[in-house]
């Protein structure tokens, strides 16, 4: 009997060693495929792992290899070398004649496959805003699809440094990264291309569309929003966009930038700061029409925390309102229009998306216990923004004439 137990333990140890070897082999294959796909020019990476051979990896479970995984990410220098080669091979693009190179899932999420009912946050940024993204992900605390703009070799170095420093953080386990690469010194930031890539890379059927400077609240926003959305019962729910009212958190007299420590973590905190004039409608001073249809007074006065007050429908927007409305929303992804790519820089970019939603018959409802906050900071170059706005106005006329009228009606 004693000998049988010893043999059993020995066999169990051998099985554990074999499983660990298989798991390490799977990780090595995945990393090889990542590098291979980048070198051969494939723009989409979707590695399927056989769950019967690697059950832990298929479920997104890391045995005891978290530290080993971090080391593998740090030692995958071939990935960064191949990215730089791909970038250097790109033509110079200073006149929007060449579409950027899109690389999806360059850093895939590492928590297994998503349920179709999961709400995923879509966001975008340049490599100068990683800290903004970390703050946003902290309060969202759920799955995210991130589109990252790369326009120089220095951007790739920043991405590598960021990955090696932060990849093991809990909030990044649920995040997938996608690159939009172009070699340019002249073109403005391609807002709508990045928004489109982040949205199209979402694996589930539900999204929250954000810009990286907006922080979704309250804390643990993802799990609370999942619970709230499941309770909402309104007609035509899948053709309704659910608005997170957007607020500006003002900088103090001594500081040019609002501090994240001042963020109101509850709706009661928002109401209090609005009364003290420390917060207000996002863009309320410069472009009030962009968020005016949200009916901030209704939201601020509705202090019900009951489940029956999860959302309230907005009246059907007029054409005039629809031409300016650009909220931050949660919605059902299938059938949603795609962002029109020709808008770059400031002006008309996000409005075009909601104009198309309006033309397709989407309605709006406001989430009563959710909101998002922008930390105010000094604005950019006003001359450049004016130039971008003027150029996008021309794109807006073409968008309405050649796309909305012909394709939607």
PDB file of C-alpha atoms in Angstrom, residues 41-333:
ATOM      1  CA  UNK A  41       2.507  41.685 -42.764  1.00  0.00           C
ATOM      2  CA  UNK A  42      -0.657  40.159 -41.339  1.00  0.00           C
ATOM      3  CA  UNK A  43      -2.710  42.921 -39.752  1.00  0.00           C
ATOM      4  CA  UNK A  44      -4.967  40.763 -37.595  1.00  0.00           C
ATOM      5  CA  UNK A  45      -3.920  38.239 -34.983  1.00  0.00           C
ATOM      6  CA  UNK A  46      -6.419  35.783 -33.579  1.00  0.00           C
ATOM      7  CA  UNK A  47      -4.619  32.824 -32.057  1.00  0.00           C
ATOM      8  CA  UNK A  48      -6.885  29.867 -31.338  1.00  0.00           C
ATOM      9  CA  UNK A  49      -5.678  27.539 -28.550  1.00  0.00           C
ATOM     10  CA  UNK A  50      -7.013  23.999 -28.358  1.00  0.00           C
ATOM     11  CA  UNK A  51      -8.766  23.785 -24.999  1.00  0.00           C
ATOM     12  CA  UNK A  52      -8.343  19.997 -24.891  1.00  0.00           C
ATOM     13  CA  UNK A  53      -4.552  20.290 -25.027  1.00  0.00           C
ATOM     14  CA  UNK A  54      -4.039  23.506 -23.051  1.00  0.00           C
ATOM     15  CA  UNK A  55      -7.143  23.865 -20.830  1.00  0.00           C
ATOM     16  CA  UNK A  56      -5.548  26.377 -18.444  1.00  0.00           C
ATOM     17  CA  UNK A  57      -4.363  28.660 -21.244  1.00  0.00           C
ATOM     18  CA  UNK A  58      -7.680  28.442 -23.103  1.00  0.00           C
ATOM     19  CA  UNK A  59      -9.505  29.598 -19.975  1.00  0.00           C
ATOM     20  CA  UNK A  60      -7.006  32.408 -19.451  1.00  0.00           C
ATOM     21  CA  UNK A  61      -5.648  30.765 -16.258  1.00  0.00           C
ATOM     22  CA  UNK A  62      -1.933  31.141 -15.584  1.00  0.00           C
ATOM     23  CA  UNK A  63      -0.744  28.201 -13.401  1.00  0.00           C
ATOM     24  CA  UNK A  64       2.181  29.625 -11.487  1.00  0.00           C
ATOM     25  CA  UNK A  65       3.678  31.236 -14.526  1.00  0.00           C
ATOM     26  CA  UNK A  66       2.703  34.870 -13.928  1.00  0.00           C
ATOM     27  CA  UNK A  67       6.340  35.775 -13.287  1.00  0.00           C
ATOM     28  CA  UNK A  68       7.412  33.561 -16.191  1.00  0.00           C
ATOM     29  CA  UNK A  69       4.860  35.326 -18.422  1.00  0.00           C
ATOM     30  CA  UNK A  70       6.216  38.738 -17.447  1.00  0.00           C
ATOM     31  CA  UNK A  71       9.723  37.560 -18.278  1.00  0.00           C
ATOM     32  CA  UNK A  72       8.554  36.239 -21.642  1.00  0.00           C
ATOM     33  CA  UNK A  73       7.002  39.604 -22.479  1.00  0.00           C
ATOM     34  CA  UNK A  74      10.178  41.396 -21.468  1.00  0.00           C
ATOM     35  CA  UNK A  75      12.413  39.094 -23.493  1.00  0.00           C
ATOM     36  CA  UNK A  76      10.353  39.269 -26.694  1.00  0.00           C
ATOM     37  CA  UNK A  77      12.694  41.816 -28.259  1.00  0.00           C
ATOM     38  CA  UNK A  78      11.951  40.374 -31.709  1.00  0.00           C
ATOM     39  CA  UNK A  79       8.465  41.867 -31.493  1.00  0.00           C
ATOM     40  CA  UNK A  80       9.769  45.385 -30.977  1.00  0.00           C
ATOM     41  CA  UNK A  81      12.443  44.936 -33.639  1.00  0.00           C
ATOM     42  CA  UNK A  82       9.850  43.744 -36.156  1.00  0.00           C
ATOM     43  CA  UNK A  83       7.548  46.661 -35.308  1.00  0.00           C
ATOM     44  CA  UNK A  84      10.353  49.112 -35.969  1.00  0.00           C
ATOM     45  CA  UNK A  85      11.120  47.431 -39.283  1.00  0.00           C
ATOM     46  CA  UNK A  86       7.478  47.622 -40.281  1.00  0.00           C
ATOM     47  CA  UNK A  87       7.374  51.286 -39.326  1.00  0.00           C
ATOM     48  CA  UNK A  88      10.568  52.159 -41.201  1.00  0.00           C
ATOM     49  CA  UNK A  89       9.165  50.506 -44.332  1.00  0.00           C
ATOM     50  CA  UNK A  90       6.089  52.758 -44.291  1.00  0.00           C
ATOM     51  CA  UNK A  91       5.916  55.611 -46.826  1.00  0.00           C
ATOM     52  CA  UNK A  92       5.916  59.156 -45.503  1.00  0.00           C
ATOM     53  CA  UNK A  93       2.298  60.255 -45.177  1.00  0.00           C
ATOM     54  CA  UNK A  94       1.800  64.011 -44.856  1.00  0.00           C
ATOM     55  CA  UNK A  95      -1.228  64.446 -47.119  1.00  0.00           C
ATOM     56  CA  UNK A  96      -3.660  61.683 -46.048  1.00  0.00           C
ATOM     57  CA  UNK A  97      -2.965  59.778 -49.275  1.00  0.00           C
ATOM     58  CA  UNK A  98      -1.969  56.582 -47.473  1.00  0.00           C
ATOM     59  CA  UNK A  99      -4.181  54.796 -44.955  1.00  0.00           C
ATOM     60  CA  UNK A 100      -2.341  54.014 -41.712  1.00  0.00           C
ATOM     61  CA  UNK A 101      -1.193  50.477 -41.006  1.00  0.00           C
ATOM     62  CA  UNK A 102      -3.555  48.743 -38.564  1.00  0.00           C
ATOM     63  CA  UNK A 103      -2.200  46.023 -36.256  1.00  0.00           C
ATOM     64  CA  UNK A 104      -4.917  44.487 -34.096  1.00  0.00           C
ATOM     65  CA  UNK A 105      -4.262  42.614 -30.857  1.00  0.00           C
ATOM     66  CA  UNK A 106      -0.572  43.440 -30.818  1.00  0.00           C
ATOM     67  CA  UNK A 107      -0.893  42.879 -27.066  1.00  0.00           C
ATOM     68  CA  UNK A 108      -3.959  40.657 -26.531  1.00  0.00           C
ATOM     69  CA  UNK A 109      -6.040  40.545 -23.377  1.00  0.00           C
ATOM     70  CA  UNK A 110      -5.048  37.645 -21.127  1.00  0.00           C
ATOM     71  CA  UNK A 111      -8.253  36.651 -19.388  1.00  0.00           C
ATOM     72  CA  UNK A 112      -9.797  34.149 -21.788  1.00  0.00           C
ATOM     73  CA  UNK A 113     -12.702  34.750 -24.154  1.00  0.00           C
ATOM     74  CA  UNK A 114     -15.436  37.291 -23.460  1.00  0.00           C
ATOM     75  CA  UNK A 115     -19.121  36.538 -23.178  1.00  0.00           C
ATOM     76  CA  UNK A 116     -21.195  38.272 -25.863  1.00  0.00           C
ATOM     77  CA  UNK A 117     -23.098  40.140 -23.146  1.00  0.00           C
ATOM     78  CA  UNK A 118     -19.915  41.706 -21.728  1.00  0.00           C
ATOM     79  CA  UNK A 119     -19.584  45.487 -21.953  1.00  0.00           C
ATOM     80  CA  UNK A 120     -16.134  46.504 -23.244  1.00  0.00           C
ATOM     81  CA  UNK A 121     -14.751  50.026 -23.050  1.00  0.00           C
ATOM     82  CA  UNK A 122     -13.296  51.337 -26.335  1.00  0.00           C
ATOM     83  CA  UNK A 123     -10.695  54.082 -25.931  1.00  0.00           C
ATOM     84  CA  UNK A 124      -7.735  55.567 -27.785  1.00  0.00           C
ATOM     85  CA  UNK A 125      -4.586  57.573 -27.139  1.00  0.00           C
ATOM     86  CA  UNK A 126      -1.106  58.641 -28.193  1.00  0.00           C
ATOM     87  CA  UNK A 127       1.955  57.299 -26.384  1.00  0.00           C
ATOM     88  CA  UNK A 128       2.138  60.524 -24.361  1.00  0.00           C
ATOM     89  CA  UNK A 129      -1.070  59.653 -22.499  1.00  0.00           C
ATOM     90  CA  UNK A 130      -0.365  56.289 -20.914  1.00  0.00           C
ATOM     91  CA  UNK A 131      -0.913  57.738 -17.435  1.00  0.00           C
ATOM     92  CA  UNK A 132      -4.328  59.058 -18.487  1.00  0.00           C
ATOM     93  CA  UNK A 133      -5.188  55.579 -19.738  1.00  0.00           C
ATOM     94  CA  UNK A 134      -4.111  53.923 -16.484  1.00  0.00           C
ATOM     95  CA  UNK A 135      -6.364  56.304 -14.545  1.00  0.00           C
ATOM     96  CA  UNK A 136      -9.263  55.588 -16.881  1.00  0.00           C
ATOM     97  CA  UNK A 137      -8.764  51.823 -16.639  1.00  0.00           C
ATOM     98  CA  UNK A 138      -8.502  52.036 -12.854  1.00  0.00           C
ATOM     99  CA  UNK A 139     -12.033  53.400 -12.482  1.00  0.00           C
ATOM    100  CA  UNK A 140     -13.499  51.336 -15.322  1.00  0.00           C
ATOM    101  CA  UNK A 141     -11.995  48.119 -13.887  1.00  0.00           C
ATOM    102  CA  UNK A 142     -13.141  45.844 -16.700  1.00  0.00           C
ATOM    103  CA  UNK A 143     -12.429  44.690 -20.268  1.00  0.00           C
ATOM    104  CA  UNK A 144     -11.061  47.384 -22.582  1.00  0.00           C
ATOM    105  CA  UNK A 145     -10.080  47.707 -26.238  1.00  0.00           C
ATOM    106  CA  UNK A 146      -7.341  50.327 -26.675  1.00  0.00           C
ATOM    107  CA  UNK A 147      -6.248  51.856 -30.001  1.00  0.00           C
ATOM    108  CA  UNK A 148      -2.787  53.421 -29.833  1.00  0.00           C
ATOM    109  CA  UNK A 149      -1.380  55.935 -32.319  1.00  0.00           C
ATOM    110  CA  UNK A 150       2.208  55.338 -33.475  1.00  0.00           C
ATOM    111  CA  UNK A 151       3.839  57.937 -35.721  1.00  0.00           C
ATOM    112  CA  UNK A 152       7.531  57.662 -34.820  1.00  0.00           C
ATOM    113  CA  UNK A 153      10.145  55.148 -33.662  1.00  0.00           C
ATOM    114  CA  UNK A 154      10.121  56.964 -30.337  1.00  0.00           C
ATOM    115  CA  UNK A 155       6.468  55.962 -29.929  1.00  0.00           C
ATOM    116  CA  UNK A 156       7.446  52.298 -30.271  1.00  0.00           C
ATOM    117  CA  UNK A 157      10.140  52.767 -27.611  1.00  0.00           C
ATOM    118  CA  UNK A 158       7.550  54.347 -25.307  1.00  0.00           C
ATOM    119  CA  UNK A 159       5.187  51.422 -25.875  1.00  0.00           C
ATOM    120  CA  UNK A 160       7.928  48.929 -25.109  1.00  0.00           C
ATOM    121  CA  UNK A 161       8.907  50.753 -21.918  1.00  0.00           C
ATOM    122  CA  UNK A 162       5.282  50.985 -20.846  1.00  0.00           C
ATOM    123  CA  UNK A 163       4.692  47.291 -21.524  1.00  0.00           C
ATOM    124  CA  UNK A 164       7.754  46.167 -19.622  1.00  0.00           C
ATOM    125  CA  UNK A 165       6.845  48.376 -16.656  1.00  0.00           C
ATOM    126  CA  UNK A 166       3.087  47.878 -16.359  1.00  0.00           C
ATOM    127  CA  UNK A 167       2.060  44.689 -18.193  1.00  0.00           C
ATOM    128  CA  UNK A 168       1.700  42.720 -14.964  1.00  0.00           C
ATOM    129  CA  UNK A 169      -0.754  45.197 -13.427  1.00  0.00           C
ATOM    130  CA  UNK A 170      -4.169  43.746 -12.729  1.00  0.00           C
ATOM    131  CA  UNK A 171      -6.076  46.346 -14.762  1.00  0.00           C
ATOM    132  CA  UNK A 172      -4.083  45.483 -17.906  1.00  0.00           C
ATOM    133  CA  UNK A 173      -4.971  41.779 -17.762  1.00  0.00           C
ATOM    134  CA  UNK A 174      -8.363  42.681 -19.305  1.00  0.00           C
ATOM    135  CA  UNK A 175      -6.977  45.077 -21.924  1.00  0.00           C
ATOM    136  CA  UNK A 176      -6.148  44.484 -25.592  1.00  0.00           C
ATOM    137  CA  UNK A 177      -3.957  46.925 -27.541  1.00  0.00           C
ATOM    138  CA  UNK A 178      -4.199  47.729 -31.248  1.00  0.00           C
ATOM    139  CA  UNK A 179      -1.791  49.938 -33.194  1.00  0.00           C
ATOM    140  CA  UNK A 180      -2.513  52.590 -35.814  1.00  0.00           C
ATOM    141  CA  UNK A 181       0.847  53.295 -37.443  1.00  0.00           C
ATOM    142  CA  UNK A 182       1.843  55.959 -39.948  1.00  0.00           C
ATOM    143  CA  UNK A 183       5.011  57.907 -40.650  1.00  0.00           C
ATOM    144  CA  UNK A 184       4.053  61.576 -40.526  1.00  0.00           C
ATOM    145  CA  UNK A 185       5.102  64.912 -39.105  1.00  0.00           C
ATOM    146  CA  UNK A 186       2.246  66.961 -40.547  1.00  0.00           C
ATOM    147  CA  UNK A 187      -1.054  65.140 -40.136  1.00  0.00           C
ATOM    148  CA  UNK A 188      -3.277  65.751 -37.085  1.00  0.00           C
ATOM    149  CA  UNK A 189      -4.270  63.019 -34.663  1.00  0.00           C
ATOM    150  CA  UNK A 190      -6.645  60.582 -36.469  1.00  0.00           C
ATOM    151  CA  UNK A 191      -9.439  60.507 -33.887  1.00  0.00           C
ATOM    152  CA  UNK A 192     -11.992  58.602 -35.917  1.00  0.00           C
ATOM    153  CA  UNK A 193      -9.587  56.006 -37.298  1.00  0.00           C
ATOM    154  CA  UNK A 194      -8.523  55.192 -33.735  1.00  0.00           C
ATOM    155  CA  UNK A 195     -12.109  55.114 -32.467  1.00  0.00           C
ATOM    156  CA  UNK A 196     -13.055  52.801 -35.323  1.00  0.00           C
ATOM    157  CA  UNK A 197     -10.163  50.407 -34.644  1.00  0.00           C
ATOM    158  CA  UNK A 198     -10.915  50.276 -30.900  1.00  0.00           C
ATOM    159  CA  UNK A 199     -14.617  49.627 -31.576  1.00  0.00           C
ATOM    160  CA  UNK A 200     -14.126  47.005 -34.296  1.00  0.00           C
ATOM    161  CA  UNK A 201     -11.634  45.113 -32.119  1.00  0.00           C
ATOM    162  CA  UNK A 202     -14.199  44.529 -29.370  1.00  0.00           C
ATOM    163  CA  UNK A 203     -14.973  40.806 -29.038  1.00  0.00           C
ATOM    164  CA  UNK A 204     -18.411  41.145 -27.431  1.00  0.00           C
ATOM    165  CA  UNK A 205     -21.698  42.776 -28.500  1.00  0.00           C
ATOM    166  CA  UNK A 206     -21.685  45.744 -26.092  1.00  0.00           C
ATOM    167  CA  UNK A 207     -19.442  48.792 -25.814  1.00  0.00           C
ATOM    168  CA  UNK A 208     -18.767  51.995 -23.951  1.00  0.00           C
ATOM    169  CA  UNK A 209     -17.176  54.564 -26.267  1.00  0.00           C
ATOM    170  CA  UNK A 210     -14.769  56.885 -24.453  1.00  0.00           C
ATOM    171  CA  UNK A 211     -11.865  59.241 -25.140  1.00  0.00           C
ATOM    172  CA  UNK A 212      -8.823  58.699 -22.945  1.00  0.00           C
ATOM    173  CA  UNK A 213      -9.220  61.993 -21.068  1.00  0.00           C
ATOM    174  CA  UNK A 214     -12.680  61.013 -19.785  1.00  0.00           C
ATOM    175  CA  UNK A 215     -12.926  58.923 -16.607  1.00  0.00           C
ATOM    176  CA  UNK A 216     -16.011  56.653 -16.272  1.00  0.00           C
ATOM    177  CA  UNK A 217     -17.547  56.673 -12.812  1.00  0.00           C
ATOM    178  CA  UNK A 218     -18.513  55.646 -10.173  1.00  0.00           C
ATOM    179  CA  UNK A 219     -15.604  53.405  -9.218  1.00  0.00           C
ATOM    180  CA  UNK A 220     -15.757  49.783 -10.379  1.00  0.00           C
ATOM    181  CA  UNK A 221     -17.855  51.195 -13.195  1.00  0.00           C
ATOM    182  CA  UNK A 222     -17.809  48.047 -15.335  1.00  0.00           C
ATOM    183  CA  UNK A 223     -19.482  45.668 -12.875  1.00  0.00           C
ATOM    184  CA  UNK A 224     -22.034  48.279 -11.789  1.00  0.00           C
ATOM    185  CA  UNK A 225     -22.921  49.104 -15.395  1.00  0.00           C
ATOM    186  CA  UNK A 226     -23.304  45.422 -16.262  1.00  0.00           C
ATOM    187  CA  UNK A 227     -25.775  45.036 -13.393  1.00  0.00           C
ATOM    188  CA  UNK A 228     -27.686  48.220 -14.223  1.00  0.00           C
ATOM    189  CA  UNK A 229     -28.000  47.465 -17.943  1.00  0.00           C
ATOM    190  CA  UNK A 230     -29.416  44.012 -17.227  1.00  0.00           C
ATOM    191  CA  UNK A 231     -32.230  45.657 -15.225  1.00  0.00           C
ATOM    192  CA  UNK A 232     -33.186  48.301 -17.795  1.00  0.00           C
ATOM    193  CA  UNK A 233     -36.396  47.444 -19.623  1.00  0.00           C
ATOM    194  CA  UNK A 234     -37.267  49.932 -22.354  1.00  0.00           C
ATOM    195  CA  UNK A 235     -38.646  49.491 -25.896  1.00  0.00           C
ATOM    196  CA  UNK A 236     -36.143  48.981 -28.706  1.00  0.00           C
ATOM    197  CA  UNK A 237     -33.268  48.640 -26.251  1.00  0.00           C
ATOM    198  CA  UNK A 238     -30.711  47.574 -28.864  1.00  0.00           C
ATOM    199  CA  UNK A 239     -31.392  50.720 -30.916  1.00  0.00           C
ATOM    200  CA  UNK A 240     -30.881  52.964 -27.882  1.00  0.00           C
ATOM    201  CA  UNK A 241     -27.611  54.629 -26.912  1.00  0.00           C
ATOM    202  CA  UNK A 242     -27.203  55.075 -23.162  1.00  0.00           C
ATOM    203  CA  UNK A 243     -25.524  58.345 -22.213  1.00  0.00           C
ATOM    204  CA  UNK A 244     -23.006  58.818 -19.421  1.00  0.00           C
ATOM    205  CA  UNK A 245     -23.366  62.567 -18.685  1.00  0.00           C
ATOM    206  CA  UNK A 246     -19.968  64.220 -19.153  1.00  0.00           C
ATOM    207  CA  UNK A 247     -18.654  66.789 -16.675  1.00  0.00           C
ATOM    208  CA  UNK A 248     -15.608  69.038 -16.481  1.00  0.00           C
ATOM    209  CA  UNK A 249     -13.717  69.092 -13.201  1.00  0.00           C
ATOM    210  CA  UNK A 250     -12.291  72.609 -13.079  1.00  0.00           C
ATOM    211  CA  UNK A 251      -8.708  73.434 -12.202  1.00  0.00           C
ATOM    212  CA  UNK A 252      -8.106  75.507  -9.090  1.00  0.00           C
ATOM    213  CA  UNK A 253      -6.806  79.075  -9.042  1.00  0.00           C
ATOM    214  CA  UNK A 254      -3.380  77.764  -8.079  1.00  0.00           C
ATOM    215  CA  UNK A 255      -3.223  74.908 -10.564  1.00  0.00           C
ATOM    216  CA  UNK A 256      -3.578  74.845 -14.333  1.00  0.00           C
ATOM    217  CA  UNK A 257      -4.743  71.232 -14.281  1.00  0.00           C
ATOM    218  CA  UNK A 258      -7.470  69.559 -12.233  1.00  0.00           C
ATOM    219  CA  UNK A 259      -6.223  66.933  -9.803  1.00  0.00           C
ATOM    220  CA  UNK A 260      -7.466  63.341  -9.963  1.00  0.00           C
ATOM    221  CA  UNK A 261      -7.689  63.375  -6.163  1.00  0.00           C
ATOM    222  CA  UNK A 262     -10.622  65.785  -6.511  1.00  0.00           C
ATOM    223  CA  UNK A 263     -12.733  63.322  -8.515  1.00  0.00           C
ATOM    224  CA  UNK A 264     -16.255  62.853  -7.119  1.00  0.00           C
ATOM    225  CA  UNK A 265     -16.721  59.125  -6.678  1.00  0.00           C
ATOM    226  CA  UNK A 266     -20.503  59.261  -6.228  1.00  0.00           C
ATOM    227  CA  UNK A 267     -23.389  61.109  -7.858  1.00  0.00           C
ATOM    228  CA  UNK A 268     -23.925  62.962  -4.586  1.00  0.00           C
ATOM    229  CA  UNK A 269     -20.336  64.164  -4.875  1.00  0.00           C
ATOM    230  CA  UNK A 270     -21.012  65.445  -8.399  1.00  0.00           C
ATOM    231  CA  UNK A 271     -24.104  67.347  -7.253  1.00  0.00           C
ATOM    232  CA  UNK A 272     -22.160  68.945  -4.436  1.00  0.00           C
ATOM    233  CA  UNK A 273     -19.295  70.058  -6.694  1.00  0.00           C
ATOM    234  CA  UNK A 274     -21.702  71.439  -9.309  1.00  0.00           C
ATOM    235  CA  UNK A 275     -23.448  73.500  -6.618  1.00  0.00           C
ATOM    236  CA  UNK A 276     -20.071  74.864  -5.530  1.00  0.00           C
ATOM    237  CA  UNK A 277     -19.214  75.564  -9.190  1.00  0.00           C
ATOM    238  CA  UNK A 278     -16.218  73.284  -9.131  1.00  0.00           C
ATOM    239  CA  UNK A 279     -17.719  71.180 -11.898  1.00  0.00           C
ATOM    240  CA  UNK A 280     -20.003  71.754 -14.850  1.00  0.00           C
ATOM    241  CA  UNK A 281     -21.224  70.383 -18.156  1.00  0.00           C
ATOM    242  CA  UNK A 282     -18.350  69.198 -20.348  1.00  0.00           C
ATOM    243  CA  UNK A 283     -17.595  71.860 -22.966  1.00  0.00           C
ATOM    244  CA  UNK A 284     -20.365  73.906 -21.358  1.00  0.00           C
ATOM    245  CA  UNK A 285     -18.433  77.161 -21.728  1.00  0.00           C
ATOM    246  CA  UNK A 286     -17.136  76.668 -25.278  1.00  0.00           C
ATOM    247  CA  UNK A 287     -19.603  74.343 -27.035  1.00  0.00           C
ATOM    248  CA  UNK A 288     -22.713  73.836 -24.908  1.00  0.00           C
ATOM    249  CA  UNK A 289     -24.698  72.343 -27.814  1.00  0.00           C
ATOM    250  CA  UNK A 290     -22.379  69.316 -27.852  1.00  0.00           C
ATOM    251  CA  UNK A 291     -23.913  67.897 -24.659  1.00  0.00           C
ATOM    252  CA  UNK A 292     -26.977  70.068 -24.008  1.00  0.00           C
ATOM    253  CA  UNK A 293     -29.557  67.411 -25.077  1.00  0.00           C
ATOM    254  CA  UNK A 294     -28.433  65.222 -22.133  1.00  0.00           C
ATOM    255  CA  UNK A 295     -30.692  67.354 -19.879  1.00  0.00           C
ATOM    256  CA  UNK A 296     -28.244  67.879 -17.035  1.00  0.00           C
ATOM    257  CA  UNK A 297     -30.874  69.496 -14.807  1.00  0.00           C
ATOM    258  CA  UNK A 298     -32.985  66.340 -14.943  1.00  0.00           C
ATOM    259  CA  UNK A 299     -29.968  64.162 -14.120  1.00  0.00           C
ATOM    260  CA  UNK A 300     -28.825  66.358 -11.229  1.00  0.00           C
ATOM    261  CA  UNK A 301     -32.316  66.557  -9.727  1.00  0.00           C
ATOM    262  CA  UNK A 302     -33.004  62.836 -10.046  1.00  0.00           C
ATOM    263  CA  UNK A 303     -31.395  61.527  -6.887  1.00  0.00           C
ATOM    264  CA  UNK A 304     -33.236  58.207  -6.828  1.00  0.00           C
ATOM    265  CA  UNK A 305     -30.892  55.294  -6.250  1.00  0.00           C
ATOM    266  CA  UNK A 306     -33.584  52.683  -6.808  1.00  0.00           C
ATOM    267  CA  UNK A 307     -33.233  50.117  -9.561  1.00  0.00           C
ATOM    268  CA  UNK A 308     -36.312  51.529 -11.297  1.00  0.00           C
ATOM    269  CA  UNK A 309     -34.387  54.746 -11.909  1.00  0.00           C
ATOM    270  CA  UNK A 310     -31.453  53.244 -13.820  1.00  0.00           C
ATOM    271  CA  UNK A 311     -32.137  55.287 -16.990  1.00  0.00           C
ATOM    272  CA  UNK A 312     -34.563  57.769 -18.506  1.00  0.00           C
ATOM    273  CA  UNK A 313     -35.381  58.202 -22.187  1.00  0.00           C
ATOM    274  CA  UNK A 314     -34.673  61.460 -23.975  1.00  0.00           C
ATOM    275  CA  UNK A 315     -37.175  62.903 -26.443  1.00  0.00           C
ATOM    276  CA  UNK A 316     -36.380  62.264 -30.095  1.00  0.00           C
ATOM    277  CA  UNK A 317     -33.728  64.802 -31.099  1.00  0.00           C
ATOM    278  CA  UNK A 318     -34.491  67.446 -33.683  1.00  0.00           C
ATOM    279  CA  UNK A 319     -32.220  67.694 -36.710  1.00  0.00           C
ATOM    280  CA  UNK A 320     -30.635  70.807 -35.211  1.00  0.00           C
ATOM    281  CA  UNK A 321     -29.835  69.005 -31.959  1.00  0.00           C
ATOM    282  CA  UNK A 322     -28.563  65.941 -33.808  1.00  0.00           C
ATOM    283  CA  UNK A 323     -26.120  68.087 -35.795  1.00  0.00           C
ATOM    284  CA  UNK A 324     -24.252  68.996 -32.608  1.00  0.00           C
ATOM    285  CA  UNK A 325     -24.759  66.183 -30.100  1.00  0.00           C
ATOM    286  CA  UNK A 326     -21.625  64.181 -29.190  1.00  0.00           C
ATOM    287  CA  UNK A 327     -22.154  62.345 -25.865  1.00  0.00           C
ATOM    288  CA  UNK A 328     -20.239  59.448 -24.356  1.00  0.00           C
ATOM    289  CA  UNK A 329     -22.371  56.358 -24.627  1.00  0.00           C
ATOM    290  CA  UNK A 330     -22.869  52.673 -23.963  1.00  0.00           C
ATOM    291  CA  UNK A 331     -24.632  50.611 -26.612  1.00  0.00           C
ATOM    292  CA  UNK A 332     -25.214  47.455 -28.633  1.00  0.00           C
ATOM    293  CA  UNK A 333     -22.439  47.013 -31.184  1.00  0.00           C
TER     294      UNK A 333
END
